[in-house]
Amino acid sequence: MKIIDRYIIRNFISTFIFITVSIQFLSVIIDVSQRMHRLENNQGSIKEALIDYYPFWSIWLINTFSPISVFLSVIFFTSKLTHNSEITAILSSGISFKRLTLPYLISAIMIGSVSLIINYYFLPIANKKKNQFHYQYLLSPRYKNKYEKSQTISTQISENEYIFIQNFSKKKNIGRECVYQKFNGKKLTYILKSKTIFWSKKHRIYILFNYRETIIKKNHDSLNIGDYKIKKFPIIPEQFLPEEYIAETMNIHELKRFIDIEGNKKNMNMYLNEYYQRTSLPFSTLIFTVLGLSISTKRKKGEIAYNMIIGIVLAFFYIFFIEIAKTYSNKDFIPSYLAIWTPNVIYGIITLFFYKNRSMN
């Protein structure tokens, strides 16, 4: 690796960290100021929020918008190099534009790989903590009432356990048509179904009425039927979240297994959207790196400000495009993979146009 490669990689990553931390710091300040009143109304405190919510919210925010941070970092850093005639000097020394792209791609791969690992394994843990605090302290009264009404529960309660309940009422602590599943790796080993499930807050146990228990063994299945069964699950009703947020609390393997099991049911696109987005967002880091490099290596008057404005506008449309596509996908208007990957395909084509145009000049 040449000195110029190390110089670009070091400055690229340091600029990315600076912009990410700056955006994160401002976001937390703005969010705290907006949520302070609601936090106090729900008997929460800023201290609790700063300890139990914002560290996990920050992981979600950083990782979700890391491609945009990379994009702005490339534009800001490279525009400074162009303004100081360093890019011109590098290209004049015989280094081609394609060769100049290499350290940028190395940096993008490093950032994208870290983002991918976080997306697959660590972000779900952060989302679980973030969501629990959000629903306890930060929901508006209207949504809190909606959240506390009877709702369908579909959630993972441990590494190998899932529970599904129809019309569970958090006020009455009762639900109907409960299905509990336990796995050993990818193999289903236990199913417990009941017509009604009741949460005894005093004894902190679940009581399942009119139950049907199936123990799946290698050679045969064992079936038990009864009037009621007492069960302790590693989750309490206060931890049940709306169905659309369950997907983001599963790691990539758990999410894939859930999709494989429940794949034939309706409204699965919200899970598929989350599954595909875990990969598509880190991959977009490469696209935005090359696009940012192509935009910011042309000399023009007021180039840094001009390039940053272009970057912000393109980033805004990318986020807007993704959210619109996800909305239509959640309503089953378009396939999930198409909704999640189309923005990358479109921006990839835009990137190829800019890159080809720049490399020929």
mmCIF file of C-alpha atoms in Angstrom:
data_model
loop_
_atom_site.group_PDB
_atom_site.id
_atom_site.type_symbol
_atom_site.label_atom_id
_atom_site.label_comp_id
_atom_site.label_asym_id
_atom_site.label_seq_id
_atom_site.Cartn_x
_atom_site.Cartn_y
_atom_site.Cartn_z
ATOM 1 C CA MET A 1 0.000 0.000 0.000
ATOM 2 C CA LYS A 2 1.429 3.362 -1.046
ATOM 3 C CA ILE A 3 1.715 6.465 1.124
ATOM 4 C CA ILE A 4 -1.087 8.168 -0.832
ATOM 5 C CA ASP A 5 -3.385 5.195 -0.119
ATOM 6 C CA ARG A 6 -2.716 5.362 3.619
ATOM 7 C CA TYR A 7 -3.201 9.129 3.545
ATOM 8 C CA ILE A 8 -6.605 8.878 1.833
ATOM 9 C CA ILE A 9 -7.824 5.971 3.995
ATOM 10 C CA ARG A 10 -6.754 7.680 7.231
ATOM 11 C CA ASN A 11 -8.375 10.992 6.324
ATOM 12 C CA PHE A 12 -11.493 9.367 4.869
ATOM 13 C CA ILE A 13 -12.191 7.327 8.013
ATOM 14 C CA SER A 14 -11.325 10.188 10.402
ATOM 15 C CA THR A 15 -13.666 12.510 8.484
ATOM 16 C CA PHE A 16 -16.376 9.848 8.592
ATOM 17 C CA ILE A 17 -15.990 9.496 12.373
ATOM 18 C CA PHE A 18 -16.043 13.289 12.847
ATOM 19 C CA ILE A 19 -19.194 13.767 10.745
ATOM 20 C CA THR A 20 -20.930 10.768 12.338
ATOM 21 C CA VAL A 21 -20.196 11.944 15.890
ATOM 22 C CA SER A 22 -21.214 15.527 15.059
ATOM 23 C CA ILE A 23 -24.523 14.435 13.511
ATOM 24 C CA GLN A 24 -25.136 12.076 16.418
ATOM 25 C CA PHE A 25 -24.443 14.766 19.036
ATOM 26 C CA LEU A 26 -26.798 17.246 17.369
ATOM 27 C CA SER A 27 -29.474 14.572 16.873
ATOM 28 C CA VAL A 28 -29.465 13.610 20.553
ATOM 29 C CA ILE A 29 -29.730 17.255 21.657
ATOM 30 C CA ILE A 30 -32.632 17.931 19.275
ATOM 31 C CA ASP A 31 -34.396 14.687 20.179
ATOM 32 C CA VAL A 32 -34.084 15.272 23.926
ATOM 33 C CA SER A 33 -35.494 18.795 23.617
ATOM 34 C CA GLN A 34 -38.478 17.501 21.623
ATOM 35 C CA ARG A 35 -39.223 14.513 23.864
ATOM 36 C CA MET A 36 -38.580 16.087 27.282
ATOM 37 C CA HIS A 37 -42.231 16.972 27.932
ATOM 38 C CA ARG A 38 -43.519 13.525 26.900
ATOM 39 C CA LEU A 39 -40.809 11.839 28.961
ATOM 40 C CA GLU A 40 -41.879 13.734 32.088
ATOM 41 C CA ASN A 41 -45.575 12.981 31.443
ATOM 42 C CA ASN A 42 -44.796 9.248 31.398
ATOM 43 C CA GLN A 43 -42.844 9.441 34.702
ATOM 44 C CA GLY A 44 -39.482 9.113 32.980
ATOM 45 C CA SER A 45 -36.348 11.194 33.439
ATOM 46 C CA ILE A 46 -33.662 12.573 31.146
ATOM 47 C CA LYS A 47 -31.058 10.673 33.146
ATOM 48 C CA GLU A 48 -32.851 7.378 32.484
ATOM 49 C CA ALA A 49 -33.182 8.267 28.805
ATOM 50 C CA LEU A 50 -29.471 9.072 28.477
ATOM 51 C CA ILE A 51 -28.555 5.734 30.074
ATOM 52 C CA ASP A 52 -31.275 3.338 28.888
ATOM 53 C CA TYR A 53 -32.397 4.795 25.555
ATOM 54 C CA TYR A 54 -30.039 7.109 23.699
ATOM 55 C CA PRO A 55 -26.950 4.824 23.618
ATOM 56 C CA PHE A 56 -29.068 2.178 21.832
ATOM 57 C CA TRP A 57 -30.914 4.774 19.753
ATOM 58 C CA SER A 58 -27.503 6.111 18.684
ATOM 59 C CA ILE A 59 -26.401 2.671 17.459
ATOM 60 C CA TRP A 60 -29.583 2.454 15.378
ATOM 61 C CA LEU A 61 -29.166 5.993 14.009
ATOM 62 C CA ILE A 62 -25.459 5.656 13.195
ATOM 63 C CA ASN A 63 -25.861 2.343 11.424
ATOM 64 C CA THR A 64 -29.045 3.277 9.563
ATOM 65 C CA PHE A 65 -27.554 6.464 8.169
ATOM 66 C CA SER A 66 -23.942 5.309 7.817
ATOM 67 C CA PRO A 67 -24.132 5.293 3.958
ATOM 68 C CA ILE A 68 -25.248 8.929 4.056
ATOM 69 C CA SER A 69 -22.473 9.811 6.528
ATOM 70 C CA VAL A 70 -19.978 8.083 4.227
ATOM 71 C CA PHE A 71 -21.335 10.030 1.259
ATOM 72 C CA LEU A 72 -21.008 13.398 2.998
ATOM 73 C CA SER A 73 -17.566 12.431 4.348
ATOM 74 C CA VAL A 74 -16.265 11.586 0.870
ATOM 75 C CA ILE A 75 -17.643 14.824 -0.574
ATOM 76 C CA PHE A 76 -16.281 16.991 2.237
ATOM 77 C CA PHE A 77 -12.833 15.361 2.365
ATOM 78 C CA THR A 78 -12.348 15.057 -1.400
ATOM 79 C CA SER A 79 -13.647 18.569 -2.105
ATOM 80 C CA LYS A 80 -10.951 19.899 0.236
ATOM 81 C CA LEU A 81 -8.319 17.905 -1.648
ATOM 82 C CA THR A 82 -9.652 19.263 -4.954
ATOM 83 C CA HIS A 83 -9.753 22.818 -3.605
ATOM 84 C CA ASN A 84 -6.114 22.521 -2.475
ATOM 85 C CA SER A 85 -5.154 21.124 -5.932
ATOM 86 C CA GLU A 86 -4.047 17.836 -4.346
ATOM 87 C CA ILE A 87 -6.296 15.754 -6.623
ATOM 88 C CA THR A 88 -4.867 17.563 -9.661
ATOM 89 C CA ALA A 89 -1.323 16.870 -8.439
ATOM 90 C CA ILE A 90 -2.094 13.184 -7.860
ATOM 91 C CA LEU A 91 -3.609 12.730 -11.327
ATOM 92 C CA SER A 92 -0.802 14.738 -12.957
ATOM 93 C CA SER A 93 1.795 12.422 -11.399
ATOM 94 C CA GLY A 94 0.553 9.567 -13.588
ATOM 95 C CA ILE A 95 -1.954 7.988 -11.209
ATOM 96 C CA SER A 96 -5.192 7.272 -13.056
ATOM 97 C CA PHE A 97 -8.613 8.133 -11.702
ATOM 98 C CA LYS A 98 -9.392 4.413 -11.460
ATOM 99 C CA ARG A 99 -6.278 3.892 -9.333
ATOM 100 C CA LEU A 100 -7.279 6.857 -7.162
ATOM 101 C CA THR A 101 -10.598 5.101 -6.506
ATOM 102 C CA LEU A 102 -8.875 2.109 -4.859
ATOM 103 C CA PRO A 103 -8.183 3.599 -1.361
ATOM 104 C CA TYR A 104 -11.712 5.002 -1.306
ATOM 105 C CA LEU A 105 -13.125 1.529 -2.022
ATOM 106 C CA ILE A 106 -10.905 -0.017 0.664
ATOM 107 C CA SER A 107 -12.236 2.510 3.180
ATOM 108 C CA ALA A 108 -15.824 1.882 2.061
ATOM 109 C CA ILE A 109 -15.375 -1.890 2.400
ATOM 110 C CA MET A 110 -13.994 -1.454 5.918
ATOM 111 C CA ILE A 111 -16.906 0.747 7.000
ATOM 112 C CA GLY A 112 -19.470 -1.368 5.149
ATOM 113 C CA SER A 113 -18.160 -4.606 6.704
ATOM 114 C CA VAL A 114 -18.430 -3.196 10.223
ATOM 115 C CA SER A 115 -21.928 -1.917 9.396
ATOM 116 C CA LEU A 116 -22.910 -5.344 8.041
ATOM 117 C CA ILE A 117 -21.795 -7.138 11.211
ATOM 118 C CA ILE A 118 -23.626 -4.615 13.390
ATOM 119 C CA ASN A 119 -26.747 -4.934 11.213
ATOM 120 C CA TYR A 120 -26.704 -8.717 11.403
ATOM 121 C CA TYR A 121 -25.977 -9.254 15.090
ATOM 122 C CA PHE A 122 -25.672 -6.178 17.334
ATOM 123 C CA LEU A 123 -28.345 -3.807 16.028
ATOM 124 C CA PRO A 124 -31.219 -6.168 17.025
ATOM 125 C CA ILE A 125 -30.000 -6.097 20.637
ATOM 126 C CA ALA A 126 -29.895 -2.293 20.575
ATOM 127 C CA ASN A 127 -33.328 -2.138 18.937
ATOM 128 C CA LYS A 128 -34.835 -4.335 21.646
ATOM 129 C CA LYS A 129 -33.566 -2.003 24.389
ATOM 130 C CA LYS A 130 -34.537 1.107 22.422
ATOM 131 C CA ASN A 131 -38.058 -0.101 21.681
ATOM 132 C CA GLN A 132 -38.803 -1.165 25.255
ATOM 133 C CA PHE A 133 -37.889 2.274 26.590
ATOM 134 C CA HIS A 134 -39.717 4.016 23.750
ATOM 135 C CA TYR A 135 -43.009 2.251 24.408
ATOM 136 C CA GLN A 136 -42.785 2.749 28.138
ATOM 137 C CA TYR A 137 -41.862 6.441 28.233
ATOM 138 C CA LEU A 138 -41.982 8.108 24.815
ATOM 139 C CA LEU A 139 -45.271 7.149 23.201
ATOM 140 C CA SER A 140 -47.893 9.870 22.787
ATOM 141 C CA PRO A 141 -51.161 9.257 24.722
ATOM 142 C CA ARG A 142 -53.015 8.427 21.477
ATOM 143 C CA TYR A 143 -50.516 5.793 20.402
ATOM 144 C CA LYS A 144 -50.115 4.514 23.953
ATOM 145 C CA ASN A 145 -53.865 3.802 24.117
ATOM 146 C CA LYS A 146 -53.650 2.078 20.741
ATOM 147 C CA TYR A 147 -50.651 0.081 21.926
ATOM 148 C CA GLU A 148 -52.452 -1.036 25.107
ATOM 149 C CA LYS A 149 -55.534 -2.219 23.211
ATOM 150 C CA SER A 150 -55.936 -5.825 22.129
ATOM 151 C CA GLN A 151 -53.311 -6.676 19.535
ATOM 152 C CA THR A 152 -51.694 -9.609 17.810
ATOM 153 C CA ILE A 153 -48.399 -10.679 19.375
ATOM 154 C CA SER A 154 -45.759 -12.326 17.208
ATOM 155 C CA THR A 155 -42.372 -12.252 18.862
ATOM 156 C CA GLN A 156 -39.206 -14.114 19.740
ATOM 157 C CA ILE A 157 -38.827 -14.512 23.504
ATOM 158 C CA SER A 158 -35.420 -16.223 23.588
ATOM 159 C CA GLU A 159 -32.842 -17.592 21.174
ATOM 160 C CA ASN A 160 -34.926 -20.682 20.412
ATOM 161 C CA GLU A 161 -38.434 -19.707 21.523
ATOM 162 C CA TYR A 162 -41.292 -17.912 19.745
ATOM 163 C CA ILE A 163 -44.789 -16.979 20.870
ATOM 164 C CA PHE A 164 -47.855 -15.932 18.859
ATOM 165 C CA ILE A 165 -51.053 -14.607 20.465
ATOM 166 C CA GLN A 166 -54.194 -13.211 18.877
ATOM 167 C CA ASN A 167 -55.929 -10.182 20.431
ATOM 168 C CA PHE A 168 -53.881 -9.911 23.622
ATOM 169 C CA SER A 169 -55.214 -7.198 25.944
ATOM 170 C CA LYS A 170 -52.575 -5.574 28.145
ATOM 171 C CA LYS A 171 -55.249 -4.049 30.373
ATOM 172 C CA LYS A 172 -56.981 -7.380 31.017
ATOM 173 C CA ASN A 173 -53.798 -9.479 30.596
ATOM 174 C CA ILE A 174 -55.661 -12.024 28.508
ATOM 175 C CA GLY A 175 -55.407 -13.236 24.922
ATOM 176 C CA ARG A 176 -56.708 -15.994 22.681
ATOM 177 C CA GLU A 177 -55.286 -18.559 20.260
ATOM 178 C CA CYS A 178 -51.794 -18.773 21.726
ATOM 179 C CA VAL A 179 -49.037 -20.742 19.970
ATOM 180 C CA TYR A 180 -45.651 -21.303 21.633
ATOM 181 C CA GLN A 181 -42.800 -22.921 19.657
ATOM 182 C CA LYS A 182 -39.402 -24.129 20.784
ATOM 183 C CA PHE A 183 -36.500 -25.069 18.523
ATOM 184 C CA ASN A 184 -33.254 -26.970 18.797
ATOM 185 C CA GLY A 185 -31.172 -25.155 16.210
ATOM 186 C CA LYS A 186 -33.377 -25.194 13.109
ATOM 187 C CA LYS A 187 -35.438 -28.191 14.240
ATOM 188 C CA LEU A 188 -38.873 -27.662 15.806
ATOM 189 C CA THR A 189 -39.035 -29.764 19.017
ATOM 190 C CA TYR A 190 -42.025 -28.467 20.978
ATOM 191 C CA ILE A 191 -45.414 -26.835 20.263
ATOM 192 C CA LEU A 192 -47.893 -25.615 22.864
ATOM 193 C CA LYS A 193 -51.289 -24.307 21.730
ATOM 194 C CA SER A 194 -54.151 -22.952 23.830
ATOM 195 C CA LYS A 195 -57.516 -21.319 23.232
ATOM 196 C CA THR A 196 -56.870 -18.704 25.939
ATOM 197 C CA ILE A 197 -53.799 -17.370 27.748
ATOM 198 C CA PHE A 198 -53.892 -15.350 30.978
ATOM 199 C CA TRP A 199 -51.065 -13.439 32.637
ATOM 200 C CA SER A 200 -51.163 -13.533 36.447
ATOM 201 C CA LYS A 201 -49.355 -10.377 37.440
ATOM 202 C CA LYS A 202 -49.397 -11.327 41.122
ATOM 203 C CA HIS A 203 -47.701 -14.710 40.624
ATOM 204 C CA ARG A 204 -45.873 -13.694 37.428
ATOM 205 C CA ILE A 205 -46.974 -16.787 35.533
ATOM 206 C CA TYR A 206 -48.990 -17.529 32.394
ATOM 207 C CA ILE A 207 -52.011 -19.833 32.560
ATOM 208 C CA LEU A 208 -52.995 -21.522 29.301
ATOM 209 C CA PHE A 209 -56.565 -22.868 29.089
ATOM 210 C CA ASN A 210 -57.720 -25.687 26.783
ATOM 211 C CA TYR A 211 -54.181 -26.473 25.767
ATOM 212 C CA ARG A 212 -52.690 -28.937 23.295
ATOM 213 C CA GLU A 213 -49.029 -29.864 23.827
ATOM 214 C CA THR A 214 -46.910 -31.615 21.194
ATOM 215 C CA ILE A 215 -43.411 -32.902 21.966
ATOM 216 C CA ILE A 216 -41.666 -33.713 18.683
ATOM 217 C CA LYS A 217 -39.243 -36.621 18.950
ATOM 218 C CA LYS A 218 -37.115 -38.427 16.393
ATOM 219 C CA ASN A 219 -39.303 -41.495 15.974
ATOM 220 C CA HIS A 220 -42.691 -40.269 17.185
ATOM 221 C CA ASP A 221 -44.564 -37.280 18.590
ATOM 222 C CA SER A 222 -46.011 -37.131 22.111
ATOM 223 C CA LEU A 223 -49.387 -35.377 22.487
ATOM 224 C CA ASN A 224 -50.924 -34.036 25.704
ATOM 225 C CA ILE A 225 -54.316 -32.314 26.023
ATOM 226 C CA GLY A 226 -55.699 -30.620 29.132
ATOM 227 C CA ASP A 227 -57.908 -27.922 30.643
ATOM 228 C CA TYR A 228 -55.114 -25.647 31.820
ATOM 229 C CA LYS A 229 -51.333 -25.480 32.082
ATOM 230 C CA ILE A 230 -49.116 -23.105 34.069
ATOM 231 C CA LYS A 231 -46.124 -21.810 32.150
ATOM 232 C CA LYS A 232 -43.318 -19.342 32.786
ATOM 233 C CA PHE A 233 -42.109 -17.517 29.663
ATOM 234 C CA PRO A 234 -38.958 -15.322 29.737
ATOM 235 C CA ILE A 235 -41.023 -12.258 28.810
ATOM 236 C CA ILE A 236 -43.795 -10.220 30.457
ATOM 237 C CA PRO A 237 -46.679 -8.436 28.666
ATOM 238 C CA GLU A 238 -45.040 -5.024 29.100
ATOM 239 C CA GLN A 239 -42.274 -6.220 26.795
ATOM 240 C CA PHE A 240 -44.626 -7.180 23.961
ATOM 241 C CA LEU A 241 -44.143 -4.759 21.092
ATOM 242 C CA PRO A 242 -46.311 -4.061 18.038
ATOM 243 C CA GLU A 243 -45.734 -6.641 15.314
ATOM 244 C CA GLU A 244 -44.043 -4.255 12.874
ATOM 245 C CA TYR A 245 -41.167 -3.708 15.324
ATOM 246 C CA ILE A 246 -40.474 -7.363 16.094
ATOM 247 C CA ALA A 247 -38.420 -7.921 12.928
ATOM 248 C CA GLU A 248 -35.794 -5.370 13.894
ATOM 249 C CA THR A 249 -35.139 -7.136 17.229
ATOM 250 C CA MET A 250 -34.060 -10.419 15.567
ATOM 251 C CA ASN A 251 -30.541 -11.127 14.368
ATOM 252 C CA ILE A 252 -30.151 -12.179 10.742
ATOM 253 C CA HIS A 253 -30.353 -15.940 11.424
ATOM 254 C CA GLU A 254 -33.387 -15.630 13.696
ATOM 255 C CA LEU A 255 -35.111 -13.397 11.166
ATOM 256 C CA LYS A 256 -34.380 -15.825 8.325
ATOM 257 C CA ARG A 257 -35.714 -18.742 10.348
ATOM 258 C CA PHE A 258 -38.845 -16.802 11.275
ATOM 259 C CA ILE A 259 -39.464 -15.942 7.607
ATOM 260 C CA ASP A 260 -38.958 -19.590 6.596
ATOM 261 C CA ILE A 261 -41.485 -20.744 9.193
ATOM 262 C CA GLU A 262 -44.098 -18.028 8.663
ATOM 263 C CA GLY A 263 -43.364 -17.318 4.991
ATOM 264 C CA ASN A 264 -46.789 -18.303 3.695
ATOM 265 C CA LYS A 265 -48.680 -15.881 5.924
ATOM 266 C CA LYS A 266 -49.894 -12.444 4.888
ATOM 267 C CA ASN A 267 -48.133 -9.213 5.898
ATOM 268 C CA MET A 268 -44.687 -10.826 5.750
ATOM 269 C CA ASN A 269 -43.184 -7.996 3.719
ATOM 270 C CA MET A 270 -42.356 -5.979 6.841
ATOM 271 C CA TYR A 271 -40.101 -8.864 7.902
ATOM 272 C CA LEU A 272 -38.679 -9.312 4.415
ATOM 273 C CA ASN A 273 -37.990 -5.575 4.158
ATOM 274 C CA GLU A 274 -35.963 -5.733 7.349
ATOM 275 C CA TYR A 275 -34.150 -8.864 6.156
ATOM 276 C CA TYR A 276 -33.086 -7.389 2.805
ATOM 277 C CA GLN A 277 -32.258 -3.990 4.282
ATOM 278 C CA ARG A 278 -29.714 -5.567 6.645
ATOM 279 C CA THR A 279 -27.548 -6.180 3.563
ATOM 280 C CA SER A 280 -28.636 -3.424 1.177
ATOM 281 C CA LEU A 281 -27.691 -0.508 3.454
ATOM 282 C CA PRO A 282 -24.058 -1.615 4.037
ATOM 283 C CA PHE A 283 -23.753 -2.401 0.322
ATOM 284 C CA SER A 284 -24.890 1.136 -0.557
ATOM 285 C CA THR A 285 -21.760 2.410 1.209
ATOM 286 C CA LEU A 286 -19.749 1.374 -1.871
ATOM 287 C CA ILE A 287 -22.156 3.153 -4.216
ATOM 288 C CA PHE A 288 -22.144 6.398 -2.258
ATOM 289 C CA THR A 289 -18.361 6.355 -1.906
ATOM 290 C CA VAL A 290 -17.795 6.172 -5.669
ATOM 291 C CA LEU A 291 -20.591 8.685 -6.327
ATOM 292 C CA GLY A 292 -19.153 11.133 -3.801
ATOM 293 C CA LEU A 293 -15.673 10.779 -5.306
ATOM 294 C CA SER A 294 -16.997 11.370 -8.838
ATOM 295 C CA ILE A 295 -18.913 14.493 -7.820
ATOM 296 C CA SER A 296 -16.234 16.146 -5.710
ATOM 297 C CA THR A 297 -13.115 15.806 -7.911
ATOM 298 C CA LYS A 298 -14.185 18.473 -10.417
ATOM 299 C CA ARG A 299 -12.962 21.973 -9.732
ATOM 300 C CA LYS A 300 -15.625 24.647 -9.582
ATOM 301 C CA LYS A 301 -16.228 27.937 -7.834
ATOM 302 C CA GLY A 302 -17.441 27.493 -4.265
ATOM 303 C CA GLU A 303 -16.905 23.780 -4.764
ATOM 304 C CA ILE A 304 -17.081 22.527 -1.142
ATOM 305 C CA ALA A 305 -20.425 24.192 -0.384
ATOM 306 C CA TYR A 306 -21.761 23.325 -3.837
ATOM 307 C CA ASN A 307 -20.761 19.656 -3.515
ATOM 308 C CA MET A 308 -22.180 19.392 -0.002
ATOM 309 C CA ILE A 309 -25.526 20.769 -1.200
ATOM 310 C CA ILE A 310 -25.604 18.195 -4.023
ATOM 311 C CA GLY A 311 -24.709 15.489 -1.521
ATOM 312 C CA ILE A 312 -27.462 16.469 0.927
ATOM 313 C CA VAL A 313 -30.072 16.631 -1.862
ATOM 314 C CA LEU A 314 -29.089 13.212 -3.253
ATOM 315 C CA ALA A 315 -29.022 11.717 0.260
ATOM 316 C CA PHE A 316 -32.474 13.131 0.991
ATOM 317 C CA PHE A 317 -33.941 11.612 -2.169
ATOM 318 C CA TYR A 318 -32.314 8.259 -1.381
ATOM 319 C CA ILE A 319 -33.913 8.124 2.080
ATOM 320 C CA PHE A 320 -37.231 9.363 0.687
ATOM 321 C CA PHE A 321 -37.137 6.731 -2.071
ATOM 322 C CA ILE A 322 -36.442 3.916 0.407
ATOM 323 C CA GLU A 323 -39.263 4.945 2.755
ATOM 324 C CA ILE A 324 -41.780 5.247 -0.089
ATOM 325 C CA ALA A 325 -40.745 1.855 -1.483
ATOM 326 C CA LYS A 326 -41.023 0.237 1.965
ATOM 327 C CA THR A 327 -44.489 1.723 2.477
ATOM 328 C CA TYR A 328 -45.747 0.252 -0.789
ATOM 329 C CA SER A 329 -44.042 -3.045 0.010
ATOM 330 C CA ASN A 330 -45.657 -3.234 3.473
ATOM 331 C CA LYS A 331 -49.027 -2.913 1.731
ATOM 332 C CA ASP A 332 -48.079 -5.788 -0.625
ATOM 333 C CA PHE A 333 -48.117 -3.565 -3.722
ATOM 334 C CA ILE A 334 -44.554 -4.484 -4.728
ATOM 335 C CA PRO A 335 -42.213 -7.378 -3.793
ATOM 336 C CA SER A 336 -39.963 -6.710 -0.840
ATOM 337 C CA TYR A 337 -36.631 -7.417 -2.566
ATOM 338 C CA LEU A 338 -37.619 -5.003 -5.336
ATOM 339 C CA ALA A 339 -38.565 -2.266 -2.873
ATOM 340 C CA ILE A 340 -35.327 -2.515 -0.894
ATOM 341 C CA TRP A 341 -32.822 -3.013 -3.721
ATOM 342 C CA THR A 342 -34.306 -0.693 -6.377
ATOM 343 C CA PRO A 343 -32.911 2.508 -4.758
ATOM 344 C CA ASN A 344 -29.435 0.953 -4.823
ATOM 345 C CA VAL A 345 -29.863 -0.077 -8.454
ATOM 346 C CA ILE A 346 -30.996 3.424 -9.485
ATOM 347 C CA TYR A 347 -28.209 5.147 -7.538
ATOM 348 C CA GLY A 348 -25.772 2.572 -8.908
ATOM 349 C CA ILE A 349 -26.707 3.607 -12.452
ATOM 350 C CA ILE A 350 -26.348 7.292 -11.504
ATOM 351 C CA THR A 351 -22.953 6.500 -9.988
ATOM 352 C CA LEU A 352 -21.752 4.702 -13.130
ATOM 353 C CA PHE A 353 -22.761 7.716 -15.222
ATOM 354 C CA PHE A 354 -20.882 10.193 -13.024
ATOM 355 C CA TYR A 355 -17.865 7.908 -12.625
ATOM 356 C CA LYS A 356 -17.552 7.190 -16.340
ATOM 357 C CA ASN A 357 -17.939 10.865 -17.146
ATOM 358 C CA ARG A 358 -15.270 11.841 -14.583
ATOM 359 C CA SER A 359 -12.751 9.120 -15.527
ATOM 360 C CA MET A 360 -12.873 10.172 -19.196
ATOM 361 C CA ASN A 361 -11.974 13.792 -18.390
#
